[in-house]
Amino acid sequence: MTAETFLSGRAFLTPAFRIELDGRSTGPEVISDVLEVSFTDDLANIPSFEFVLHDWDPVALRPRYSSPWDANGQPFTLHDGGPEVPNFEPGARVALYLGYLEDGALPLIMEGEVVSLAPVFPASGTPTCRVRALNAFLRGLQKIRVEQNENGTPKDVVDAICAGHGVSVRWATLEAEGEAETNVEVEGTLYDEIAKRAKGYGLVMTVVPPDAPGEEPVLYLARPSQSNDGPVAEFVWGRTLISFTPALSAANQVSAVVCRGGDPHAAGSAQNIEVVRTWADIGLSPEALGPARVADLETAVRGIREVIKPAGVQTVADAERAALARLQELAAEMITGAGSAIGLPALRAGKTVAMSGMGARFDGIYRLTQTTHAIGGAGYTTSFQCRKEVLDG
C-alpha cells in the first residue's frame, strides 16, 4: 500500500453512525440528540464505546434520557404521540455502527452491554448524559464465576473451563504448552481465569464475530506481537497523518532475563531452576533502534539483568516460556507512539500500520495497541497508541 492508494477512491465526506438498542434502531430523533460518540479498542482491556446525549426535553422541561419515565414508572415519549424514550439502563444491549455513508452500509463496530449512565447537570447550559457500554461477549465472561480444580497444561485448563460454560475458544499457534499439572485450582471469574493463562503464553483475548445471526461469537486467544497480515494503512507525516509522537526508551530495558523457580519433585540443589534468555532468543531485529551497526541496544543495557520468579514455574520449560514472554513484553515497550489520523474504521487494536516521513529511527511498521474512533464537533477522527515492531519474523 502506498500513500496514494491509501486515499485513492476514498471519499471522506460524510461520517455517520447508528445506535441500536435491543436489536432495534433508536431512530433519527435520538441520533440528533447525540453530541459525540466514541469507540475504544484496546489489547489490554475490554473494548468499549460511549456516547453523550443532549439530556433535556425543551417542551416538558425535564431530563429525557437519564430518567426516561415518570414517578409512577410510565415511560415518556420523544414527542406527543411519538415513540417511547429509549431506556439505556445498565444491562441493556446496544450496538454501534460507524463509518462513511459513501462506503455503503455502515459496518458493525461493536455489540455491547450498557454498564454505566452518567448525567451532568451543569451550572449553566443544558444537561447531558453519558452512556458507556462494554463488549457484550467479554462482559458476559466477567459474570461467570468458576470454582473448580483441573488437570493439564494452562491451555488444557482454559479449554476445560470454556467447554464447561459453552464458550467456543480458538488458539493462536503455541510453540510449547508447558508442563501438565494435577489438581490446578481455578477460582475467579471466567474472564480473569482465561486472561491470566493467556497472558502466560503472550496472548490476548479477542472476539471473532459470528458468521450468521443467531450464532455465538468465538473467543480467539491471539498473539498480537506476530502477524503475517500487511499494514491496513500507510501514514506519511504531513500528508496522511495528523500528528504522531514516538518515544524511544531504554530506561526499563535489560540485556537478559533470568527466570528462577523450583521443582517440587526434585531433592536438594536439583530443586533450583534457572533459565537465562537474551534478545537473540526472540529475534530482536538488528535495526530495532535504527540502521544496523549504528544504533545498538546492547550499548545502553550491557550487563543489566532482570530476575523474575513467577508463580507456577516448576520446570525448565516453564522457566523458558516465562523468560521469553518477559522479553517480548520489554520489546513491546522499546519504541512506542501516539498519534491521530482521519477516521478509518479499519484501524483496530492488533492491526499494523506503516509510518514514514519521520527518519530512519522511527519509520517502520507499528502495531496498534489502542484505537479510539470518535465522531463529534471535529468530524470523524481516529486517535491511536502503538508500538514499533522490533522482532524479526
GROMACS .gro file of C-alpha atoms in nm:
model
  393
    1MET     CA    1   0.000   0.000   0.000
    2THR     CA    2   0.129   0.347  -0.086
    3ALA     CA    3   0.029   0.687   0.040
    4GLU     CA    4  -0.155   0.738  -0.290
    5THR     CA    5  -0.354   0.415  -0.268
    6PHE     CA    6  -0.432   0.498   0.094
    7LEU     CA    7  -0.656   0.781  -0.031
    8SER     CA    8  -0.735   0.652  -0.379
    9GLY     CA    9  -1.103   0.600  -0.445
   10ARG     CA   10  -1.198   0.715  -0.097
   11ALA     CA   11  -1.438   1.000  -0.028
   12PHE     CA   12  -1.402   1.107   0.334
   13LEU     CA   13  -1.709   1.326   0.316
   14THR     CA   14  -1.995   1.215   0.536
   15PRO     CA   15  -1.912   1.031   0.859
   16ALA     CA   16  -2.217   0.867   1.012
   17PHE     CA   17  -2.318   0.631   1.290
   18ARG     CA   18  -2.618   0.434   1.404
   19ILE     CA   19  -2.701   0.308   1.753
   20GLU     CA   20  -2.930   0.012   1.811
   21LEU     CA   21  -3.096  -0.072   2.141
   22ASP     CA   22  -3.202  -0.435   2.195
   23GLY     CA   23  -3.173  -0.502   1.822
   24ARG     CA   24  -3.377  -0.203   1.704
   25SER     CA   25  -3.258   0.130   1.564
   26THR     CA   26  -3.300   0.420   1.805
   27GLY     CA   27  -3.416   0.638   1.515
   28PRO     CA   28  -3.310   0.975   1.376
   29GLU     CA   29  -3.462   1.177   1.661
   30VAL     CA   30  -3.237   1.008   1.916
   31ILE     CA   31  -2.933   1.025   1.685
   32SER     CA   32  -2.986   1.401   1.652
   33ASP     CA   33  -2.953   1.425   2.032
   34VAL     CA   34  -2.612   1.251   2.029
   35LEU     CA   35  -2.342   1.514   2.079
   36GLU     CA   36  -2.048   1.277   2.039
   37VAL     CA   37  -1.981   0.905   2.011
   38SER     CA   38  -1.654   0.716   2.051
   39PHE     CA   39  -1.533   0.357   2.036
   40THR     CA   40  -1.215   0.235   2.206
   41ASP     CA   41  -1.042  -0.088   2.105
   42ASP     CA   42  -0.765  -0.197   2.342
   43LEU     CA   43  -0.538  -0.503   2.356
   44ALA     CA   44  -0.516  -0.477   2.735
   45ASN     CA   45  -0.880  -0.404   2.822
   46ILE     CA   46  -1.231  -0.492   2.713
   47PRO     CA   47  -1.338  -0.287   2.407
   48SER     CA   48  -1.598  -0.022   2.484
   49PHE     CA   49  -1.798   0.256   2.330
   50GLU     CA   50  -1.974   0.555   2.477
   51PHE     CA   51  -2.194   0.836   2.359
   52VAL     CA   52  -2.310   1.167   2.505
   53LEU     CA   53  -2.675   1.268   2.469
   54HIS     CA   54  -2.844   1.605   2.496
   55ASP     CA   55  -3.050   1.519   2.806
   56TRP     CA   56  -3.324   1.779   2.816
   57ASP     CA   57  -3.680   1.792   2.686
   58PRO     CA   58  -3.728   2.161   2.593
   59VAL     CA   59  -4.107   2.128   2.584
   60ALA     CA   60  -4.171   1.928   2.902
   61LEU     CA   61  -3.870   2.091   3.076
   62ARG     CA   62  -3.734   1.770   3.226
   63PRO     CA   63  -3.446   1.525   3.173
   64ARG     CA   64  -3.506   1.299   2.876
   65TYR     CA   65  -3.265   1.002   2.870
   66SER     CA   66  -3.125   0.978   3.224
   67SER     CA   67  -3.479   0.934   3.366
   68PRO     CA   68  -3.699   0.817   3.076
   69TRP     CA   69  -4.012   0.762   3.288
   70ASP     CA   70  -4.224   0.947   3.542
   71ALA     CA   71  -4.251   0.885   3.918
   72ASN     CA   72  -4.504   0.606   3.852
   73GLY     CA   73  -4.279   0.425   3.605
   74GLN     CA   74  -4.471   0.532   3.296
   75PRO     CA   75  -4.231   0.587   3.006
   76PHE     CA   76  -4.203   0.929   2.847
   77THR     CA   77  -4.230   0.972   2.471
   78LEU     CA   78  -3.991   1.161   2.246
   79HIS     CA   79  -4.281   1.387   2.147
   80ASP     CA   80  -4.659   1.382   2.176
   81GLY     CA   81  -4.784   1.064   2.017
   82GLY     CA   82  -4.430   0.957   1.932
   83PRO     CA   83  -4.218   0.654   2.032
   84GLU     CA   84  -4.103   0.598   2.388
   85VAL     CA   85  -3.778   0.750   2.504
   86PRO     CA   86  -3.518   0.469   2.483
   87ASN     CA   87  -3.405   0.334   2.818
   88PHE     CA   88  -3.026   0.296   2.819
   89GLU     CA   89  -3.020   0.133   3.162
   90PRO     CA   90  -2.727  -0.085   3.272
   91GLY     CA   91  -2.765  -0.432   3.125
   92ALA     CA   92  -2.933  -0.312   2.805
   93ARG     CA   93  -2.787  -0.446   2.478
   94VAL     CA   94  -2.663  -0.182   2.236
   95ALA     CA   95  -2.481  -0.193   1.904
   96LEU     CA   96  -2.272   0.072   1.729
   97TYR     CA   97  -2.240   0.105   1.351
   98LEU     CA   98  -1.991   0.365   1.231
   99GLY     CA   99  -1.823   0.471   0.906
  100TYR     CA  100  -1.881   0.683   0.596
  101LEU     CA  101  -2.205   0.700   0.401
  102GLU     CA  102  -2.010   0.694   0.073
  103ASP     CA  103  -1.884   0.343   0.157
  104GLY     CA  104  -2.234   0.196   0.165
  105ALA     CA  105  -2.388   0.018   0.463
  106LEU     CA  106  -2.229   0.124   0.790
  107PRO     CA  107  -2.015  -0.157   0.938
  108LEU     CA  108  -2.093  -0.302   1.280
  109ILE     CA  109  -1.822  -0.181   1.516
  110MET     CA  110  -1.931  -0.343   1.842
  111GLU     CA  111  -2.219  -0.512   2.018
  112GLY     CA  112  -2.215  -0.411   2.382
  113GLU     CA  113  -2.385  -0.411   2.718
  114VAL     CA  114  -2.453  -0.084   2.894
  115VAL     CA  115  -2.252  -0.066   3.217
  116SER     CA  116  -2.295   0.298   3.319
  117LEU     CA  117  -2.514   0.601   3.268
  118ALA     CA  118  -2.385   0.935   3.396
  119PRO     CA  119  -2.589   1.256   3.361
  120VAL     CA  120  -2.438   1.600   3.413
  121PHE     CA  121  -2.648   1.891   3.538
  122PRO     CA  122  -2.417   2.192   3.492
  123ALA     CA  123  -2.423   2.535   3.649
  124SER     CA  124  -2.507   2.677   3.307
  125GLY     CA  125  -2.619   2.516   2.985
  126THR     CA  126  -2.835   2.210   2.931
  127PRO     CA  127  -2.787   1.868   3.093
  128THR     CA  128  -2.610   1.586   2.914
  129CYS     CA  129  -2.599   1.212   2.973
  130ARG     CA  130  -2.301   0.984   2.900
  131VAL     CA  131  -2.376   0.617   2.828
  132ARG     CA  132  -2.094   0.360   2.831
  133ALA     CA  133  -2.105   0.000   2.707
  134LEU     CA  134  -1.855  -0.288   2.715
  135ASN     CA  135  -1.818  -0.565   2.458
  136ALA     CA  136  -2.117  -0.785   2.537
  137PHE     CA  137  -1.941  -1.119   2.487
  138LEU     CA  138  -1.641  -1.040   2.708
  139ARG     CA  139  -1.866  -0.869   2.961
  140GLY     CA  140  -2.059  -1.195   2.984
  141LEU     CA  141  -1.739  -1.380   3.077
  142GLN     CA  142  -1.694  -1.140   3.369
  143LYS     CA  143  -2.029  -1.251   3.511
  144ILE     CA  144  -1.944  -1.622   3.525
  145ARG     CA  145  -1.786  -1.744   3.847
  146VAL     CA  146  -1.568  -2.056   3.830
  147GLU     CA  147  -1.452  -2.261   4.128
  148GLN     CA  148  -1.305  -2.596   4.034
  149ASN     CA  149  -0.987  -2.799   4.000
  150GLU     CA  150  -0.849  -2.914   3.665
  151ASN     CA  151  -0.561  -3.126   3.537
  152GLY     CA  152  -0.329  -3.041   3.248
  153THR     CA  153  -0.140  -2.750   3.096
  154PRO     CA  154  -0.269  -2.393   3.120
  155LYS     CA  155  -0.418  -2.444   2.773
  156ASP     CA  156  -0.595  -2.759   2.889
  157VAL     CA  157  -0.737  -2.569   3.187
  158VAL     CA  158  -0.872  -2.289   2.965
  159ASP     CA  159  -1.024  -2.539   2.722
  160ALA     CA  160  -1.192  -2.723   3.009
  161ILE     CA  161  -1.346  -2.420   3.181
  162CYS     CA  162  -1.462  -2.276   2.848
  163ALA     CA  163  -1.622  -2.604   2.745
  164GLY     CA  164  -1.793  -2.625   3.082
  165HIS     CA  165  -1.967  -2.294   3.017
  166GLY     CA  166  -2.041  -2.331   2.647
  167VAL     CA  167  -1.774  -2.087   2.527
  168SER     CA  168  -1.608  -2.167   2.193
  169VAL     CA  169  -1.237  -2.089   2.202
  170ARG     CA  170  -0.962  -2.084   1.940
  171TRP     CA  171  -0.589  -2.050   1.998
  172ALA     CA  172  -0.302  -1.896   1.809
  173THR     CA  173  -0.022  -2.143   1.740
  174LEU     CA  174   0.175  -2.223   2.056
  175GLU     CA  175   0.542  -2.317   2.047
  176ALA     CA  176   0.500  -2.505   2.375
  177GLU     CA  177   0.207  -2.559   2.609
  178GLY     CA  178   0.418  -2.608   2.920
  179GLU     CA  179   0.410  -2.891   3.168
  180ALA     CA  180   0.087  -3.057   3.272
  181GLU     CA  181  -0.007  -3.023   3.638
  182THR     CA  182  -0.260  -3.202   3.853
  183ASN     CA  183  -0.533  -3.057   4.069
  184VAL     CA  184  -0.487  -2.699   3.943
  185GLU     CA  185  -0.706  -2.460   4.144
  186VAL     CA  186  -0.932  -2.240   3.933
  187GLU     CA  187  -1.115  -1.972   4.130
  188GLY     CA  188  -1.239  -1.638   4.000
  189THR     CA  189  -1.435  -1.500   3.708
  190LEU     CA  190  -1.416  -1.690   3.382
  191TYR     CA  191  -1.273  -1.380   3.216
  192ASP     CA  192  -0.988  -1.341   3.467
  193GLU     CA  193  -0.901  -1.711   3.472
  194ILE     CA  194  -0.873  -1.718   3.093
  195ALA     CA  195  -0.688  -1.386   3.073
  196LYS     CA  196  -0.410  -1.473   3.317
  197ARG     CA  197  -0.337  -1.806   3.147
  198ALA     CA  198  -0.347  -1.648   2.801
  199LYS     CA  199  -0.102  -1.381   2.921
  200GLY     CA  200   0.138  -1.657   3.026
  201TYR     CA  201   0.155  -1.758   2.659
  202GLY     CA  202   0.186  -1.398   2.542
  203LEU     CA  203  -0.170  -1.399   2.406
  204VAL     CA  204  -0.457  -1.152   2.432
  205MET     CA  205  -0.832  -1.208   2.432
  206THR     CA  206  -1.016  -1.107   2.114
  207VAL     CA  207  -1.364  -1.183   1.982
  208VAL     CA  208  -1.444  -1.330   1.641
  209PRO     CA  209  -1.795  -1.220   1.538
  210PRO     CA  210  -2.045  -1.493   1.447
  211ASP     CA  211  -2.077  -1.594   1.081
  212ALA     CA  212  -2.454  -1.563   1.085
  213PRO     CA  213  -2.722  -1.400   1.303
  214GLY     CA  214  -2.819  -1.615   1.599
  215GLU     CA  215  -2.478  -1.780   1.628
  216GLU     CA  216  -2.241  -1.719   1.917
  217PRO     CA  217  -1.910  -1.532   1.886
  218VAL     CA  218  -1.583  -1.722   1.926
  219LEU     CA  219  -1.317  -1.632   2.181
  220TYR     CA  220  -0.983  -1.611   1.999
  221LEU     CA  221  -0.662  -1.605   2.203
  222ALA     CA  222  -0.436  -1.418   1.964
  223ARG     CA  223  -0.069  -1.331   1.950
  224PRO     CA  224  -0.062  -0.958   1.870
  225SER     CA  225   0.316  -0.942   1.857
  226GLN     CA  226   0.337  -1.156   1.545
  227SER     CA  227   0.122  -1.141   1.234
  228ASN     CA  228   0.169  -1.202   0.864
  229ASP     CA  229  -0.108  -0.957   0.778
  230GLY     CA  230   0.009  -0.650   0.592
  231PRO     CA  231  -0.044  -0.295   0.718
  232VAL     CA  232  -0.404  -0.175   0.695
  233ALA     CA  233  -0.284   0.178   0.615
  234GLU     CA  234   0.033   0.369   0.532
  235PHE     CA  235   0.076   0.703   0.701
  236VAL     CA  236   0.313   0.976   0.585
  237TRP     CA  237   0.369   1.259   0.830
  238GLY     CA  238   0.247   1.587   0.687
  239ARG     CA  239   0.023   1.415   0.433
  240THR     CA  240  -0.199   1.139   0.570
  241LEU     CA  241  -0.108   1.161   0.939
  242ILE     CA  242  -0.250   1.442   1.151
  243SER     CA  243   0.005   1.401   1.430
  244PHE     CA  244   0.241   1.140   1.572
  245THR     CA  245   0.459   1.140   1.885
  246PRO     CA  246   0.701   0.844   1.904
  247ALA     CA  247   0.922   0.772   2.204
  248LEU     CA  248   1.231   0.555   2.240
  249SER     CA  249   1.309   0.443   2.594
  250ALA     CA  250   1.582   0.217   2.728
  251ALA     CA  251   1.507   0.301   3.092
  252ASN     CA  252   1.346  -0.035   3.168
  253GLN     CA  253   1.543  -0.244   2.918
  254VAL     CA  254   1.787  -0.520   3.008
  255SER     CA  255   2.043  -0.738   2.832
  256ALA     CA  256   1.896  -1.062   2.968
  257VAL     CA  257   1.606  -1.202   3.169
  258VAL     CA  258   1.677  -1.461   3.438
  259CYS     CA  259   1.383  -1.677   3.542
  260ARG     CA  260   1.407  -1.879   3.863
  261GLY     CA  261   1.174  -2.140   4.001
  262GLY     CA  262   1.164  -2.464   4.192
  263ASP     CA  263   1.084  -2.825   4.105
  264PRO     CA  264   0.879  -2.970   4.394
  265HIS     CA  265   0.952  -3.324   4.275
  266ALA     CA  266   1.331  -3.290   4.295
  267ALA     CA  267   1.556  -3.301   4.601
  268GLY     CA  268   1.838  -3.080   4.722
  269SER     CA  269   2.000  -2.840   4.477
  270ALA     CA  270   1.821  -3.014   4.191
  271GLN     CA  271   1.509  -2.829   4.301
  272ASN     CA  272   1.653  -2.500   4.182
  273ILE     CA  273   1.568  -2.397   3.827
  274GLU     CA  274   1.733  -2.106   3.649
  275VAL     CA  275   1.700  -2.009   3.284
  276VAL     CA  276   1.867  -1.712   3.114
  277ARG     CA  277   1.731  -1.574   2.787
  278THR     CA  278   1.858  -1.280   2.580
  279TRP     CA  279   1.734  -1.070   2.288
  280ALA     CA  280   1.887  -1.318   2.044
  281ASP     CA  281   1.640  -1.580   2.167
  282ILE     CA  282   1.339  -1.381   2.049
  283GLY     CA  283   1.490  -1.247   1.727
  284LEU     CA  284   1.537  -0.879   1.805
  285SER     CA  285   1.594  -0.702   1.474
  286PRO     CA  286   1.943  -0.551   1.432
  287GLU     CA  287   1.761  -0.242   1.302
  288ALA     CA  288   1.524  -0.218   1.600
  289LEU     CA  289   1.659   0.121   1.709
  290GLY     CA  290   1.784   0.243   1.371
  291PRO     CA  291   2.023   0.135   1.094
  292ALA     CA  292   2.222  -0.179   1.178
  293ARG     CA  293   2.567  -0.123   1.334
  294VAL     CA  294   2.476   0.241   1.405
  295ALA     CA  295   2.210   0.217   1.677
  296ASP     CA  296   2.271  -0.063   1.925
  297LEU     CA  297   2.056  -0.151   2.228
  298GLU     CA  298   2.338  -0.353   2.385
  299THR     CA  299   2.543  -0.036   2.435
  300ALA     CA  300   2.275   0.109   2.662
  301VAL     CA  301   2.188  -0.202   2.863
  302ARG     CA  302   2.506  -0.413   2.872
  303GLY     CA  303   2.528  -0.607   3.198
  304ILE     CA  304   2.177  -0.525   3.318
  305ARG     CA  305   1.974  -0.834   3.405
  306GLU     CA  306   1.619  -0.871   3.528
  307VAL     CA  307   1.544  -1.160   3.765
  308ILE     CA  308   1.186  -1.286   3.773
  309LYS     CA  309   1.031  -1.552   3.996
  310PRO     CA  310   0.680  -1.608   3.858
  311ALA     CA  311   0.443  -1.838   4.041
  312GLY     CA  312   0.396  -2.183   3.896
  313VAL     CA  313   0.744  -2.223   3.744
  314GLN     CA  314   0.828  -2.583   3.828
  315THR     CA  315   1.015  -2.700   3.516
  316VAL     CA  316   1.279  -2.570   3.277
  317ALA     CA  317   1.011  -2.543   3.007
  318ASP     CA  318   0.800  -2.323   3.237
  319ALA     CA  319   1.100  -2.100   3.307
  320GLU     CA  320   1.189  -2.071   2.939
  321ARG     CA  321   0.835  -1.972   2.849
  322ALA     CA  322   0.822  -1.710   3.127
  323ALA     CA  323   1.160  -1.559   3.034
  324LEU     CA  324   1.071  -1.535   2.665
  325ALA     CA  325   0.732  -1.383   2.747
  326ARG     CA  326   0.900  -1.117   2.961
  327LEU     CA  327   1.145  -1.032   2.683
  328GLN     CA  328   0.855  -0.994   2.441
  329GLU     CA  329   0.688  -0.755   2.686
  330LEU     CA  330   1.007  -0.550   2.706
  331ALA     CA  331   1.038  -0.546   2.327
  332ALA     CA  332   0.688  -0.402   2.306
  333GLU     CA  333   0.796  -0.110   2.528
  334MET     CA  334   1.108  -0.022   2.329
  335ILE     CA  335   0.957   0.224   2.079
  336THR     CA  336   0.603   0.340   2.136
  337GLY     CA  337   0.394   0.620   1.998
  338ALA     CA  338   0.064   0.803   1.996
  339GLY     CA  339  -0.100   0.970   1.700
  340SER     CA  340  -0.416   1.072   1.523
  341ALA     CA  341  -0.548   1.041   1.170
  342ILE     CA  342  -0.861   1.087   0.968
  343GLY     CA  343  -1.126   0.841   1.082
  344LEU     CA  344  -1.070   0.491   0.942
  345PRO     CA  345  -1.284   0.201   1.071
  346ALA     CA  346  -1.008  -0.044   0.965
  347LEU     CA  347  -0.774   0.092   1.233
  348ARG     CA  348  -0.826  -0.159   1.512
  349ALA     CA  349  -0.609  -0.274   1.802
  350GLY     CA  350  -0.381  -0.558   1.690
  351LYS     CA  351  -0.356  -0.438   1.329
  352THR     CA  352  -0.038  -0.286   1.185
  353VAL     CA  353   0.026   0.040   1.003
  354ALA     CA  354   0.329   0.169   0.813
  355MET     CA  355   0.481   0.501   0.922
  356SER     CA  356   0.718   0.715   0.718
  357GLY     CA  357   0.846   1.069   0.692
  358MET     CA  358   0.999   1.073   1.043
  359GLY     CA  359   1.352   0.948   0.981
  360ALA     CA  360   1.531   0.613   0.982
  361ARG     CA  361   1.487   0.552   1.354
  362PHE     CA  362   1.111   0.595   1.370
  363ASP     CA  363   0.996   0.494   1.022
  364GLY     CA  364   0.868   0.137   1.003
  365ILE     CA  365   0.582  -0.094   1.092
  366TYR     CA  366   0.386  -0.023   1.410
  367ARG     CA  367   0.126  -0.238   1.582
  368LEU     CA  368  -0.179  -0.058   1.714
  369THR     CA  369  -0.234  -0.129   2.083
  370GLN     CA  370  -0.530   0.103   2.133
  371THR     CA  371  -0.755   0.294   1.896
  372THR     CA  372  -1.031   0.543   1.967
  373HIS     CA  373  -1.276   0.631   1.692
  374ALA     CA  374  -1.470   0.949   1.764
  375ILE     CA  375  -1.739   1.144   1.582
  376GLY     CA  376  -1.810   1.488   1.723
  377GLY     CA  377  -1.763   1.854   1.652
  378ALA     CA  378  -1.431   1.788   1.473
  379GLY     CA  379  -1.580   1.525   1.242
  380TYR     CA  380  -1.457   1.165   1.243
  381THR     CA  381  -1.105   1.110   1.372
  382THR     CA  382  -0.910   0.809   1.493
  383SER     CA  383  -0.652   0.851   1.768
  384PHE     CA  384  -0.423   0.561   1.848
  385GLN     CA  385  -0.142   0.426   2.059
  386CYS     CA  386   0.109   0.189   1.903
  387ARG     CA  387   0.443   0.014   1.937
  388LYS     CA  388   0.708  -0.043   1.673
  389GLU     CA  389   0.761  -0.398   1.551
  390VAL     CA  390   1.120  -0.470   1.654
  391LEU     CA  391   1.126  -0.850   1.626
  392ASP     CA  392   1.224  -1.032   1.307
  393GLY     CA  393   0.969  -1.267   1.155
   0.00000   0.00000   0.00000
